[in-house]
């Protein structure tokens, strides 16, 4: 299919994980004016007269000897009493010339602010999922998508030039809100334009844009070691995406539901021409479109709210299970991704490997979704990821390569889970509340990504805690996915009634009131509106 919106899925999403690199913690020690403000040449051995060392003879990063001044050199005395750094810190600039950590001294007592900054960004993603999901159902997918691109471009650029940590966190939060708008509306636009047999391919194609973002981010970060220029580099492309998003057609489903069938017809004929099916497109009419969407049009006589996600038994089961799936997937995914420095190898190489594993993982997920179904893929990927992370929690720190292999395996399974979750959730929720439903479960995912950096703080108590918690959460969510209904190769449900009917085993394609007669009902030889629409796009 050559639908224009699919070309727009080819975007890279480095903004979402750039904090891993811009907030990296370089090797550091207390600043000593007696040494650092002079031309005295010193090494590790004589530095020990000023700063205590650990068991590996490495300088401790947050302590100095009391009264460590020039007198220690001249008297040759040793002072065993220590105190926190008094004059700031000196950072190793061999890997990064600057990060937000070196910019605002987010080390020692302020070390936790690094995780707080990422949690604030994820809070923005959560707010965006809650607010923009509902607004998309009201004002359209395209309008919110365009606004989100502009918001991401402007706020992301501002982040690169802000003077304080507070304003940095504020505008990163705005980036998070914009990210939700971009993600939710891109996936909805592509899926609402696609026939059932093309959704797996398109969903996987969409998921690979995240992979591309991670790979490009590793390359950009390797070449740009200053955090401000790196932040600007991953923000500037969104101005281009903002301009090109004006050419993306609005969802035809949304247009018909909101009484704009004339525009929907125009867009469908345009898509038909692009797909080389101009003749099929010309056969379409506004009456045919309205007939095709009759059950949905009947249902909008009653306003829908997020409470509809819980009113009926099947909708309640879908929503609760997806809440668990999304929360745990995001919780484990970002917890693992935010902890790259603790594996003890090049952060650039590990970022690239973590991105590269998505290529075979998502391909495998797409194949499994097509042949085994969404439910098996979703459940298996989460349980396998949980087992890998749980094993990693108890592997000794000295076995670096084993820990990295298990972490990469877990990351790949979680990437496959994310790929499946976007597609599976969109197919489970009916059109009338699809964006509200997606916004709600994605909001739970962002709650997971908010909590994930905070759980990393438990690593200061024991390195076992964080990966064990991530692993258990993934296994629990994989179990919850078993209770969802299979959707492979089925038409998207349009109404809540249709969802409930399918749960009861009724093969209902569309629930049309008896008094409404479809345009082609008395023409048995003609193509049905639904079949013609599928052939057109």
XYZ file of C-alpha atoms in Angstrom:
537
model
C 0.000 0.000 0.000
C 1.265 3.510 -0.833
C -0.758 5.523 1.608
C 1.008 8.846 2.430
C 0.635 8.560 6.191
C 2.769 5.442 6.170
C 5.664 7.397 4.763
C 5.341 9.619 7.802
C 5.986 6.671 10.083
C 9.632 6.833 9.008
C 10.692 9.142 11.766
C 13.312 8.575 14.403
C 12.445 9.012 18.092
C 15.749 9.858 19.754
C 14.082 12.428 22.037
C 12.617 9.648 24.154
C 15.973 8.126 25.151
C 18.363 11.041 24.721
C 18.427 11.555 28.486
C 20.441 8.333 28.811
C 23.352 10.163 27.157
C 22.755 13.811 28.030
C 22.477 12.813 31.706
C 25.441 10.419 31.760
C 27.607 10.597 34.883
C 31.340 11.009 34.075
C 34.064 9.943 36.480
C 34.515 12.773 38.989
C 36.208 13.822 42.212
C 36.195 16.758 44.584
C 37.651 19.967 43.218
C 40.776 21.027 45.145
C 41.689 24.687 44.675
C 45.175 24.028 46.054
C 45.818 21.729 43.090
C 43.310 22.506 40.367
C 43.955 26.269 40.387
C 47.721 25.869 40.089
C 50.159 24.392 37.607
C 51.181 21.601 39.977
C 51.434 18.251 38.222
C 49.868 15.433 40.209
C 48.947 11.773 39.735
C 46.791 9.164 41.434
C 49.341 8.402 44.131
C 49.862 11.945 45.413
C 46.176 12.753 44.910
C 45.524 10.203 47.673
C 46.884 12.737 50.149
C 43.827 14.882 49.477
C 41.081 12.432 48.577
C 40.371 9.000 50.130
C 40.399 5.949 47.863
C 38.284 2.791 47.781
C 39.430 -0.825 47.850
C 40.392 -0.652 44.146
C 42.569 2.415 44.728
C 40.087 4.665 42.916
C 39.420 8.125 44.279
C 36.102 8.460 46.069
C 33.891 10.899 44.208
C 32.067 12.599 47.062
C 34.623 12.921 49.862
C 37.842 14.783 50.603
C 40.101 14.920 53.620
C 39.354 17.764 56.004
C 41.558 20.815 55.540
C 43.111 19.269 52.464
C 45.179 22.225 51.343
C 48.706 23.080 50.370
C 49.893 22.441 53.928
C 49.419 18.694 53.495
C 52.032 18.737 50.751
C 54.565 20.660 52.769
C 54.075 18.891 56.097
C 53.685 15.434 54.624
C 50.975 14.704 57.168
C 47.913 12.543 56.692
C 44.440 13.500 57.844
C 41.968 10.623 58.166
C 38.902 12.820 58.812
C 36.791 13.278 55.695
C 34.097 15.735 54.633
C 31.864 16.269 51.595
C 33.278 18.158 48.627
C 33.454 21.871 49.506
C 34.503 23.480 46.233
C 32.567 21.526 43.621
C 33.837 18.727 41.405
C 36.292 18.026 38.625
C 34.926 15.810 35.833
C 36.606 13.475 33.393
C 35.923 14.888 29.912
C 37.424 12.056 27.905
C 33.987 10.593 27.094
C 31.600 13.570 27.340
C 32.671 17.193 27.119
C 29.523 18.106 29.067
C 26.276 16.574 30.336
C 23.475 17.945 32.491
C 25.288 16.255 35.387
C 28.442 18.313 34.865
C 26.408 21.419 34.023
C 24.480 21.487 37.307
C 26.615 19.175 39.500
C 24.004 16.414 39.786
C 26.312 14.127 41.734
C 26.647 12.886 45.307
C 23.716 14.322 47.300
C 22.138 15.604 44.070
C 22.637 12.346 42.164
C 18.971 11.398 42.469
C 17.958 14.512 40.532
C 19.158 12.761 37.387
C 16.430 10.136 37.799
C 13.967 12.832 38.841
C 14.600 14.677 35.563
C 13.731 11.560 33.555
C 10.659 10.909 35.703
C 9.446 14.458 35.034
C 9.807 13.862 31.312
C 7.800 10.647 31.641
C 5.200 12.551 33.666
C 4.793 14.783 30.628
C 4.302 11.716 28.432
C 1.642 10.531 30.883
C -0.185 13.872 30.818
C -0.002 13.908 27.024
C -1.498 10.419 26.794
C -4.391 11.411 29.054
C -5.131 14.814 27.529
C -4.211 14.425 23.865
C -5.866 11.017 23.534
C -9.266 12.519 24.337
C -8.610 15.637 22.265
C -7.808 13.480 19.241
C -11.239 11.860 19.416
C -12.788 15.320 19.552
C -10.675 17.413 17.150
C -9.175 14.772 14.903
C -5.930 12.837 14.646
C -4.266 15.155 12.148
C -4.771 18.420 14.076
C -3.266 17.007 17.276
C -0.416 15.395 15.328
C 0.537 18.700 13.692
C 0.364 20.560 17.005
C 2.437 17.881 18.739
C 5.191 18.135 16.130
C 5.397 21.897 16.563
C 5.405 21.561 20.342
C 8.185 18.965 20.220
C 10.309 21.066 17.873
C 10.020 24.283 19.900
C 10.282 22.804 23.402
C 13.099 20.432 22.401
C 15.096 23.303 20.919
C 14.510 25.419 24.019
C 15.847 22.634 26.230
C 19.214 22.931 24.487
C 19.634 26.574 25.514
C 18.049 26.782 28.971
C 20.201 28.135 31.831
C 18.808 26.249 34.856
C 17.865 22.733 35.876
C 14.299 23.760 36.780
C 13.583 25.205 33.333
C 15.283 22.190 31.764
C 12.853 19.854 33.549
C 9.890 22.061 32.629
C 10.569 21.990 28.902
C 11.501 18.303 28.948
C 8.038 17.741 30.416
C 6.563 19.598 27.422
C 8.611 17.338 25.122
C 7.028 14.363 26.851
C 3.516 15.711 26.265
C 4.310 16.219 22.591
C 5.776 12.727 22.297
C 2.464 11.192 23.392
C 0.569 13.216 20.796
C 2.921 12.105 18.036
C 2.906 8.432 18.978
C -0.819 8.011 19.611
C -1.951 9.797 16.483
C 0.607 8.238 14.153
C -0.387 4.712 15.107
C -4.104 5.557 14.951
C -3.840 7.190 11.528
C -1.946 4.283 10.034
C -4.142 1.561 11.524
C -7.439 3.299 10.746
C -6.413 3.510 7.107
C -5.237 -0.089 6.856
C -7.182 -3.268 6.034
C -6.766 -6.146 8.539
C -4.154 -8.090 6.553
C -1.827 -5.090 6.430
C -1.880 -4.011 10.050
C 0.890 -6.321 11.252
C 3.299 -5.049 8.612
C 2.423 -1.414 9.252
C 2.547 -1.826 13.038
C 5.991 -3.392 12.766
C 7.105 -0.684 10.354
C 5.975 1.922 12.887
C 7.851 0.125 15.681
C 11.059 0.160 13.643
C 11.023 3.962 13.722
C 11.897 3.640 17.417
C 14.733 1.282 16.524
C 16.059 3.697 13.927
C 15.953 6.455 16.528
C 18.055 4.450 18.974
C 20.648 3.572 16.340
C 20.922 7.145 15.091
C 21.118 8.430 18.653
C 24.152 6.238 19.337
C 25.879 7.641 16.253
C 24.934 11.237 16.995
C 26.067 10.949 20.613
C 29.390 9.425 19.576
C 30.084 12.388 17.298
C 28.525 15.113 19.487
C 29.846 14.949 23.052
C 28.306 18.211 24.264
C 24.810 17.646 25.685
C 23.373 20.945 24.434
C 24.348 20.339 20.819
C 23.174 16.731 21.058
C 19.798 17.890 22.368
C 19.524 20.431 19.562
C 20.470 17.801 16.959
C 17.645 15.450 17.962
C 15.118 18.320 18.161
C 15.764 20.148 14.881
C 14.307 17.396 12.586
C 10.883 17.908 14.153
C 10.547 21.225 12.325
C 10.716 19.227 9.086
C 8.210 16.678 10.421
C 5.902 19.556 11.377
C 5.944 20.912 7.821
C 5.396 17.540 6.144
C 2.601 16.525 8.554
C 0.237 18.966 6.795
C 0.162 16.545 3.839
C -1.045 13.605 5.931
C -4.794 12.989 5.342
C -7.156 12.821 8.299
C -8.599 9.464 9.334
C -11.546 8.703 7.047
C -13.257 6.835 9.888
C -13.041 9.874 12.167
C -14.288 12.208 9.413
C -17.381 10.074 8.722
C -18.222 9.727 12.414
C -18.007 13.498 12.813
C -20.280 14.318 9.875
C -17.553 15.208 7.356
C -18.199 12.425 4.863
C -17.507 14.728 1.897
C -13.894 15.226 2.994
C -13.597 11.521 3.779
C -14.741 10.684 0.252
C -12.230 13.098 -1.240
C -9.373 11.578 0.807
C -10.396 8.015 -0.035
C -10.417 8.791 -3.759
C -7.009 10.412 -3.423
C -5.657 7.314 -1.684
C -7.228 5.111 -4.344
C -5.380 7.052 -7.057
C -2.094 6.710 -5.153
C -2.687 2.960 -4.822
C -3.446 2.621 -8.534
C -7.142 1.887 -7.895
C -8.757 4.977 -9.338
C -11.735 3.025 -10.737
C -12.622 1.581 -7.314
C -12.318 5.033 -5.795
C -14.757 6.538 -8.272
C -17.380 3.937 -7.311
C -17.473 5.278 -3.766
C -20.162 7.720 -2.688
C -21.080 9.543 0.515
C -24.131 7.314 0.961
C -21.938 4.252 0.677
C -19.531 5.580 3.313
C -22.362 6.405 5.693
C -23.867 2.962 5.146
C -20.536 1.309 5.921
C -20.217 3.248 9.185
C -23.918 3.112 10.099
C -23.482 1.228 13.389
C -20.825 3.650 14.513
C -22.905 6.657 13.510
C -25.811 5.263 15.511
C -23.613 4.807 18.561
C -22.414 8.418 18.651
C -25.903 9.560 19.560
C -24.683 8.725 23.047
C -21.565 10.572 24.160
C -18.630 8.404 25.177
C -16.372 8.994 28.161
C -13.371 7.130 29.619
C -15.852 5.457 31.989
C -17.074 3.425 29.006
C -13.790 1.539 29.218
C -15.119 -0.085 32.396
C -18.927 -0.151 32.001
C -19.305 -3.494 30.224
C -17.669 -6.853 31.112
C -15.518 -7.311 27.997
C -14.380 -3.681 27.845
C -13.497 -3.907 31.526
C -11.417 -7.040 30.990
C -9.637 -5.559 27.977
C -8.839 -2.309 29.776
C -7.570 -3.893 33.012
C -5.375 -6.458 31.238
C -3.911 -3.834 28.912
C -3.238 -1.535 31.862
C -1.067 -4.249 33.404
C 0.628 -5.077 30.093
C 1.489 -1.478 29.267
C 2.614 -0.530 32.770
C 4.980 -3.475 33.157
C 6.358 -3.341 29.613
C 7.261 0.313 29.944
C 8.434 -0.117 33.534
C 10.928 -2.841 32.624
C 11.892 -1.356 29.236
C 12.915 2.066 30.511
C 14.349 0.764 33.761
C 16.732 -1.384 31.748
C 17.462 1.363 29.214
C 18.256 3.994 31.838
C 20.925 1.808 33.481
C 23.420 1.446 30.617
C 26.395 2.908 32.477
C 26.337 0.158 35.100
C 27.310 -2.556 32.601
C 30.893 -1.318 32.521
C 31.448 -0.994 28.749
C 31.218 1.890 26.277
C 27.823 3.541 26.637
C 27.813 4.354 22.902
C 28.413 0.725 21.947
C 25.764 -0.509 24.377
C 23.242 2.058 23.121
C 23.875 0.814 19.581
C 23.557 -2.859 20.603
C 20.354 -2.150 22.530
C 18.967 -0.523 19.400
C 20.247 -3.199 16.995
C 18.636 -6.068 18.935
C 15.246 -4.530 18.106
C 15.693 -5.396 14.420
C 15.512 -9.193 14.771
C 13.273 -8.969 17.872
C 10.556 -6.941 16.166
C 10.802 -8.996 12.995
C 10.319 -12.148 15.057
C 7.408 -10.461 16.828
C 5.777 -9.581 13.504
C 6.114 -13.163 12.241
C 4.695 -14.568 15.471
C 1.802 -12.091 15.398
C 0.897 -13.244 11.882
C 1.149 -16.985 12.482
C 0.518 -17.512 16.203
C -1.592 -14.444 16.868
C -1.335 -11.316 18.990
C -2.157 -12.905 22.345
C 0.566 -15.576 22.247
C 3.157 -13.057 21.045
C 2.275 -10.509 23.704
C 2.314 -13.011 26.548
C 5.422 -14.932 25.479
C 7.553 -11.832 24.860
C 6.776 -10.443 28.317
C 7.365 -13.702 30.177
C 10.672 -14.321 28.360
C 11.783 -10.755 29.103
C 10.869 -11.193 32.770
C 12.843 -14.431 33.054
C 15.908 -12.814 31.435
C 15.813 -9.794 33.757
C 15.195 -11.944 36.814
C 18.195 -14.133 35.965
C 20.298 -11.029 35.408
C 19.550 -9.861 38.926
C 21.470 -12.798 40.391
C 24.385 -12.987 37.956
C 27.604 -11.740 39.661
C 28.736 -8.243 38.635
C 32.102 -9.663 37.544
C 30.477 -11.640 34.698
C 29.955 -8.572 32.529
C 29.442 -10.317 29.206
C 26.872 -12.735 30.611
C 24.976 -9.849 32.196
C 25.068 -7.890 28.933
C 23.797 -10.885 26.918
C 20.888 -11.413 29.307
C 20.090 -7.692 29.335
C 20.124 -7.528 25.527
C 17.859 -10.597 25.360
C 15.450 -8.965 27.822
C 15.560 -5.693 25.891
C 14.760 -7.484 22.632
C 11.760 -9.272 24.150
C 10.470 -6.014 25.622
C 10.872 -4.289 22.246
C 8.829 -7.082 20.657
C 6.230 -6.637 23.404
C 5.964 -2.907 22.687
C 5.620 -3.599 18.960
C 2.768 -6.003 19.651
C 1.107 -3.820 22.327
C 0.565 -0.832 20.021
C -1.076 -2.976 17.361
C -2.962 -5.306 19.716
C -4.432 -2.494 21.823
C -5.598 -0.559 18.769
C -7.364 -3.658 17.479
C -9.060 -4.402 20.809
C -10.545 -0.937 21.416
C -13.542 0.111 19.265
C -13.264 3.146 16.989
C -15.655 5.308 19.039
C -13.260 5.290 22.010
C -10.050 4.004 20.421
C -8.000 7.116 21.109
C -9.409 7.466 24.616
C -8.621 3.818 25.293
C -5.137 4.057 23.819
C -4.531 7.246 25.755
C -5.622 5.568 28.966
C -3.413 2.469 28.665
C -0.457 4.475 27.362
C -0.918 6.702 30.403
C -0.362 3.586 32.529
C 2.759 2.881 30.511
C 4.072 6.322 31.333
C 3.351 5.730 34.985
C 5.603 2.698 34.640
C 8.309 4.726 32.927
C 8.038 7.379 35.649
C 8.541 4.839 38.409
C 11.327 2.944 36.592
C 14.128 5.528 37.148
C 13.134 5.840 40.804
C 13.420 2.070 41.300
C 17.029 2.332 40.076
C 17.780 4.184 43.300
C 17.372 0.842 45.085
C 20.606 -0.255 43.388
C 22.464 1.813 45.990
C 21.151 -0.657 48.595
C 21.659 -3.821 46.526
C 22.253 -4.374 42.785
C 19.732 -7.239 42.903
C 16.635 -5.214 43.750
C 16.017 -3.189 40.565
C 16.419 -5.931 37.895
C 14.485 -8.418 40.081
C 11.554 -6.009 40.386
C 11.586 -5.347 36.634
C 11.625 -9.090 35.899
C 8.767 -9.987 38.244
C 6.623 -7.157 36.819
C 7.157 -8.405 33.255
C 6.198 -11.984 34.174
C 2.997 -10.798 35.881
C 1.969 -8.729 32.855
C 2.698 -11.622 30.492
C 0.283 -13.711 32.511
C -2.371 -10.975 32.306
C -2.094 -10.916 28.496
C -3.365 -14.503 28.350
C -6.849 -13.268 29.267
C -7.170 -11.008 26.207
C -9.133 -11.936 23.066
C -7.328 -12.764 19.807
C -7.687 -10.140 17.031
C -5.490 -11.454 14.219
C -7.018 -10.840 10.750
C -10.268 -9.461 12.186
C -12.025 -6.224 11.240
C -11.529 -3.342 13.655
C -14.515 -3.087 16.015
C -16.381 0.196 15.681
C -18.674 0.111 18.713
C -18.688 -1.140 22.285
C -21.680 -3.331 21.416
C -19.614 -4.988 18.708
C -16.816 -5.743 21.197
C -19.286 -7.322 23.618
C -20.924 -9.360 20.825
C -17.576 -10.772 19.713
C -16.746 -11.718 23.304
C -19.927 -13.815 23.358
C -18.837 -15.695 20.265
C -21.052 -13.914 17.778
C -19.490 -13.366 14.357
C -20.664 -9.788 13.996
C -19.008 -7.648 11.366
C -21.282 -4.633 11.783
C -24.389 -4.171 13.907
C -26.821 -2.236 11.715
C -30.260 -1.218 12.945
C -33.058 -3.020 11.059
C -34.625 0.195 9.900
C -31.401 1.201 8.133
C -31.027 -0.423 4.718
C -27.471 -0.406 3.264
C -27.087 0.993 -0.213
C -26.221 -2.354 -1.788
C -28.562 -4.655 0.131
C -30.920 -5.116 -2.828
C -28.040 -5.501 -5.292
C -26.606 -8.969 -4.601
C -24.108 -8.812 -7.459
C -22.531 -5.528 -6.339
C -19.614 -5.265 -3.988
C -20.489 -4.472 -0.388
C -19.420 -1.065 0.953
C -16.996 -2.729 3.358
C -15.364 -4.845 0.643
C -15.080 -1.866 -1.689
C -13.477 0.278 0.989
C -10.903 -2.410 1.751
C -10.114 -2.814 -1.945
C -9.727 0.924 -2.311
C -7.116 1.386 0.408
